[in-house]
Amino acid sequence: MITMTEKATRTPYDAEHVQIVDQGLAVTALYIPNPEQAKDPAYVLKNILDSRYEGVEVVAEATRHFKNQGAAFSGWIVRSGHSYGEPIANKREALAQMRREIADYFTR
């Protein structure tokens, strides 16, 4: 129990606590409130369903699609929440769009 003289420490819910995991054809932005867990975001992503990571959120994702693999286009799609963007030609532009989505995620 917290007394009146004690204050609960709370991790801010903001874009500064987002870690990017770049796996080549997929890039994932994770909100990781625990600083120790944030040291290895790739491990957190791989084990995101583990109860130790219940405070972790997928903020945005950028995924590469190819026409020769059945997609309607070749390029990148950025997703944040339930919102999917338009196809983006290259990874650099996709990552720039992803950064904008991350900023928007925390101002909604």
JSON list of C-alpha atoms in Angstrom, two decimals:
[
{"chain": "A", "resi": 1, "resn": "MET", "atom": "CA", "xyz": [0.00, 0.00, 0.00]},
{"chain": "A", "resi": 2, "resn": "ILE", "atom": "CA", "xyz": [1.28, 3.45, -0.87]},
{"chain": "A", "resi": 3, "resn": "THR", "atom": "CA", "xyz": [1.03, 6.04, 1.89]},
{"chain": "A", "resi": 4, "resn": "MET", "atom": "CA", "xyz": [0.39, 9.73, 1.37]},
{"chain": "A", "resi": 5, "resn": "THR", "atom": "CA", "xyz": [4.09, 10.50, 1.72]},
{"chain": "A", "resi": 6, "resn": "GLU", "atom": "CA", "xyz": [5.14, 8.00, -0.96]},
{"chain": "A", "resi": 7, "resn": "LYS", "atom": "CA", "xyz": [4.65, 8.52, -4.66]},
{"chain": "A", "resi": 8, "resn": "ALA", "atom": "CA", "xyz": [4.15, 5.72, -7.14]},
{"chain": "A", "resi": 9, "resn": "THR", "atom": "CA", "xyz": [6.65, 5.82, -9.96]},
{"chain": "A", "resi": 10, "resn": "ARG", "atom": "CA", "xyz": [5.01, 5.71, -13.34]},
{"chain": "A", "resi": 11, "resn": "THR", "atom": "CA", "xyz": [6.69, 5.31, -16.69]},
{"chain": "A", "resi": 12, "resn": "PRO", "atom": "CA", "xyz": [5.52, 8.03, -19.07]},
{"chain": "A", "resi": 13, "resn": "TYR", "atom": "CA", "xyz": [3.37, 6.81, -21.93]},
{"chain": "A", "resi": 14, "resn": "ASP", "atom": "CA", "xyz": [5.17, 8.50, -24.82]},
{"chain": "A", "resi": 15, "resn": "ALA", "atom": "CA", "xyz": [7.13, 8.01, -28.02]},
{"chain": "A", "resi": 16, "resn": "GLU", "atom": "CA", "xyz": [10.44, 8.23, -26.15]},
{"chain": "A", "resi": 17, "resn": "HIS", "atom": "CA", "xyz": [9.80, 4.72, -24.82]},
{"chain": "A", "resi": 18, "resn": "VAL", "atom": "CA", "xyz": [9.45, 3.24, -28.32]},
{"chain": "A", "resi": 19, "resn": "GLN", "atom": "CA", "xyz": [12.11, 0.86, -29.62]},
{"chain": "A", "resi": 20, "resn": "ILE", "atom": "CA", "xyz": [12.43, -0.08, -33.30]},
{"chain": "A", "resi": 21, "resn": "VAL", "atom": "CA", "xyz": [13.14, -3.66, -34.35]},
{"chain": "A", "resi": 22, "resn": "ASP", "atom": "CA", "xyz": [14.32, -3.86, -37.97]},
{"chain": "A", "resi": 23, "resn": "GLN", "atom": "CA", "xyz": [14.16, -7.39, -39.38]},
{"chain": "A", "resi": 24, "resn": "GLY", "atom": "CA", "xyz": [14.84, -6.46, -42.98]},
{"chain": "A", "resi": 25, "resn": "LEU", "atom": "CA", "xyz": [11.45, -6.93, -44.64]},
{"chain": "A", "resi": 26, "resn": "ALA", "atom": "CA", "xyz": [9.51, -6.07, -41.47]},
{"chain": "A", "resi": 27, "resn": "VAL", "atom": "CA", "xyz": [10.09, -3.22, -39.05]},
{"chain": "A", "resi": 28, "resn": "THR", "atom": "CA", "xyz": [8.21, -3.08, -35.74]},
{"chain": "A", "resi": 29, "resn": "ALA", "atom": "CA", "xyz": [7.91, -0.19, -33.29]},
{"chain": "A", "resi": 30, "resn": "LEU", "atom": "CA", "xyz": [7.37, -1.36, -29.71]},
{"chain": "A", "resi": 31, "resn": "TYR", "atom": "CA", "xyz": [6.37, 0.71, -26.70]},
{"chain": "A", "resi": 32, "resn": "ILE", "atom": "CA", "xyz": [8.43, -0.91, -23.92]},
{"chain": "A", "resi": 33, "resn": "PRO", "atom": "CA", "xyz": [7.87, 0.76, -20.54]},
{"chain": "A", "resi": 34, "resn": "ASN", "atom": "CA", "xyz": [10.47, -1.31, -18.66]},
{"chain": "A", "resi": 35, "resn": "PRO", "atom": "CA", "xyz": [14.00, 0.11, -19.25]},
{"chain": "A", "resi": 36, "resn": "GLU", "atom": "CA", "xyz": [15.64, -3.29, -18.63]},
{"chain": "A", "resi": 37, "resn": "GLN", "atom": "CA", "xyz": [13.44, -4.97, -21.25]},
{"chain": "A", "resi": 38, "resn": "ALA", "atom": "CA", "xyz": [14.05, -2.10, -23.67]},
{"chain": "A", "resi": 39, "resn": "LYS", "atom": "CA", "xyz": [17.74, -3.05, -23.81]},
{"chain": "A", "resi": 40, "resn": "ASP", "atom": "CA", "xyz": [16.87, -6.01, -26.07]},
{"chain": "A", "resi": 41, "resn": "PRO", "atom": "CA", "xyz": [13.76, -5.08, -28.06]},
{"chain": "A", "resi": 42, "resn": "ALA", "atom": "CA", "xyz": [14.28, -7.91, -30.59]},
{"chain": "A", "resi": 43, "resn": "TYR", "atom": "CA", "xyz": [14.01, -10.44, -27.76]},
{"chain": "A", "resi": 44, "resn": "VAL", "atom": "CA", "xyz": [10.88, -8.71, -26.46]},
{"chain": "A", "resi": 45, "resn": "LEU", "atom": "CA", "xyz": [9.30, -8.85, -29.93]},
{"chain": "A", "resi": 46, "resn": "LYS", "atom": "CA", "xyz": [10.16, -12.52, -30.30]},
{"chain": "A", "resi": 47, "resn": "ASN", "atom": "CA", "xyz": [8.57, -13.27, -26.90]},
{"chain": "A", "resi": 48, "resn": "ILE", "atom": "CA", "xyz": [5.84, -10.62, -26.85]},
{"chain": "A", "resi": 49, "resn": "LEU", "atom": "CA", "xyz": [3.16, -13.09, -25.76]},
{"chain": "A", "resi": 50, "resn": "ASP", "atom": "CA", "xyz": [5.10, -13.90, -22.58]},
{"chain": "A", "resi": 51, "resn": "SER", "atom": "CA", "xyz": [3.29, -12.44, -19.54]},
{"chain": "A", "resi": 52, "resn": "ARG", "atom": "CA", "xyz": [6.48, -10.61, -18.52]},
{"chain": "A", "resi": 53, "resn": "TYR", "atom": "CA", "xyz": [5.84, -8.25, -21.44]},
{"chain": "A", "resi": 54, "resn": "GLU", "atom": "CA", "xyz": [2.19, -7.46, -20.77]},
{"chain": "A", "resi": 55, "resn": "GLY", "atom": "CA", "xyz": [2.88, -3.70, -20.78]},
{"chain": "A", "resi": 56, "resn": "VAL", "atom": "CA", "xyz": [4.48, -3.83, -24.23]},
{"chain": "A", "resi": 57, "resn": "GLU", "atom": "CA", "xyz": [2.50, -2.52, -27.20]},
{"chain": "A", "resi": 58, "resn": "VAL", "atom": "CA", "xyz": [3.06, -2.76, -30.93]},
{"chain": "A", "resi": 59, "resn": "VAL", "atom": "CA", "xyz": [2.76, 0.88, -31.95]},
{"chain": "A", "resi": 60, "resn": "ALA", "atom": "CA", "xyz": [3.42, 0.58, -35.68]},
{"chain": "A", "resi": 61, "resn": "GLU", "atom": "CA", "xyz": [4.71, -1.85, -38.30]},
{"chain": "A", "resi": 62, "resn": "ALA", "atom": "CA", "xyz": [6.17, -1.44, -41.76]},
{"chain": "A", "resi": 63, "resn": "THR", "atom": "CA", "xyz": [6.06, -4.51, -44.00]},
{"chain": "A", "resi": 64, "resn": "ARG", "atom": "CA", "xyz": [7.55, -5.09, -47.46]},
{"chain": "A", "resi": 65, "resn": "HIS", "atom": "CA", "xyz": [5.26, -6.62, -50.10]},
{"chain": "A", "resi": 66, "resn": "PHE", "atom": "CA", "xyz": [6.18, -8.02, -53.51]},
{"chain": "A", "resi": 67, "resn": "LYS", "atom": "CA", "xyz": [4.03, -8.40, -56.65]},
{"chain": "A", "resi": 68, "resn": "ASN", "atom": "CA", "xyz": [5.91, -11.56, -57.63]},
{"chain": "A", "resi": 69, "resn": "GLN", "atom": "CA", "xyz": [4.74, -13.11, -54.33]},
{"chain": "A", "resi": 70, "resn": "GLY", "atom": "CA", "xyz": [1.07, -12.34, -54.93]},
{"chain": "A", "resi": 71, "resn": "ALA", "atom": "CA", "xyz": [0.68, -8.81, -53.57]},
{"chain": "A", "resi": 72, "resn": "ALA", "atom": "CA", "xyz": [-1.20, -6.21, -55.61]},
{"chain": "A", "resi": 73, "resn": "PHE", "atom": "CA", "xyz": [1.89, -3.94, -55.51]},
{"chain": "A", "resi": 74, "resn": "SER", "atom": "CA", "xyz": [5.58, -3.95, -54.71]},
{"chain": "A", "resi": 75, "resn": "GLY", "atom": "CA", "xyz": [6.48, -1.68, -51.82]},
{"chain": "A", "resi": 76, "resn": "TRP", "atom": "CA", "xyz": [5.98, -1.00, -48.15]},
{"chain": "A", "resi": 77, "resn": "ILE", "atom": "CA", "xyz": [2.82, -0.65, -46.08]},
{"chain": "A", "resi": 78, "resn": "VAL", "atom": "CA", "xyz": [2.86, 1.09, -42.71]},
{"chain": "A", "resi": 79, "resn": "ARG", "atom": "CA", "xyz": [0.24, 0.03, -40.18]},
{"chain": "A", "resi": 80, "resn": "SER", "atom": "CA", "xyz": [-0.60, 1.67, -36.88]},
{"chain": "A", "resi": 81, "resn": "GLY", "atom": "CA", "xyz": [-3.55, 0.45, -34.87]},
{"chain": "A", "resi": 82, "resn": "HIS", "atom": "CA", "xyz": [-6.24, -0.50, -37.37]},
{"chain": "A", "resi": 83, "resn": "SER", "atom": "CA", "xyz": [-5.02, 2.02, -39.93]},
{"chain": "A", "resi": 84, "resn": "TYR", "atom": "CA", "xyz": [-3.14, 0.90, -43.05]},
{"chain": "A", "resi": 85, "resn": "GLY", "atom": "CA", "xyz": [-1.38, 3.46, -45.19]},
{"chain": "A", "resi": 86, "resn": "GLU", "atom": "CA", "xyz": [-0.94, 3.60, -48.93]},
{"chain": "A", "resi": 87, "resn": "PRO", "atom": "CA", "xyz": [1.91, 1.67, -50.60]},
{"chain": "A", "resi": 88, "resn": "ILE", "atom": "CA", "xyz": [5.29, 3.36, -50.24]},
{"chain": "A", "resi": 89, "resn": "ALA", "atom": "CA", "xyz": [8.01, 2.78, -52.80]},
{"chain": "A", "resi": 90, "resn": "ASN", "atom": "CA", "xyz": [11.10, 2.52, -50.59]},
{"chain": "A", "resi": 91, "resn": "LYS", "atom": "CA", "xyz": [12.12, 1.65, -47.05]},
{"chain": "A", "resi": 92, "resn": "ARG", "atom": "CA", "xyz": [13.48, 5.11, -46.21]},
{"chain": "A", "resi": 93, "resn": "GLU", "atom": "CA", "xyz": [10.12, 6.73, -46.94]},
{"chain": "A", "resi": 94, "resn": "ALA", "atom": "CA", "xyz": [8.30, 3.93, -45.11]},
{"chain": "A", "resi": 95, "resn": "LEU", "atom": "CA", "xyz": [10.41, 4.49, -41.98]},
{"chain": "A", "resi": 96, "resn": "ALA", "atom": "CA", "xyz": [9.76, 8.24, -42.15]},
{"chain": "A", "resi": 97, "resn": "GLN", "atom": "CA", "xyz": [6.03, 7.51, -42.35]},
{"chain": "A", "resi": 98, "resn": "MET", "atom": "CA", "xyz": [6.38, 5.06, -39.48]},
{"chain": "A", "resi": 99, "resn": "ARG", "atom": "CA", "xyz": [8.00, 7.77, -37.30]},
{"chain": "A", "resi": 100, "resn": "ARG", "atom": "CA", "xyz": [5.04, 10.06, -38.04]},
{"chain": "A", "resi": 101, "resn": "GLU", "atom": "CA", "xyz": [2.64, 7.25, -37.09]},
{"chain": "A", "resi": 102, "resn": "ILE", "atom": "CA", "xyz": [4.51, 6.72, -33.80]},
{"chain": "A", "resi": 103, "resn": "ALA", "atom": "CA", "xyz": [4.21, 10.43, -32.94]},
{"chain": "A", "resi": 104, "resn": "ASP", "atom": "CA", "xyz": [0.49, 10.40, -33.86]},
{"chain": "A", "resi": 105, "resn": "TYR", "atom": "CA", "xyz": [-0.08, 7.26, -31.78]},
{"chain": "A", "resi": 106, "resn": "PHE", "atom": "CA", "xyz": [0.71, 9.09, -28.58]},
{"chain": "A", "resi": 107, "resn": "THR", "atom": "CA", "xyz": [-1.26, 12.26, -29.40]},
{"chain": "A", "resi": 108, "resn": "ARG", "atom": "CA", "xyz": [-4.57, 10.50, -30.11]}
]
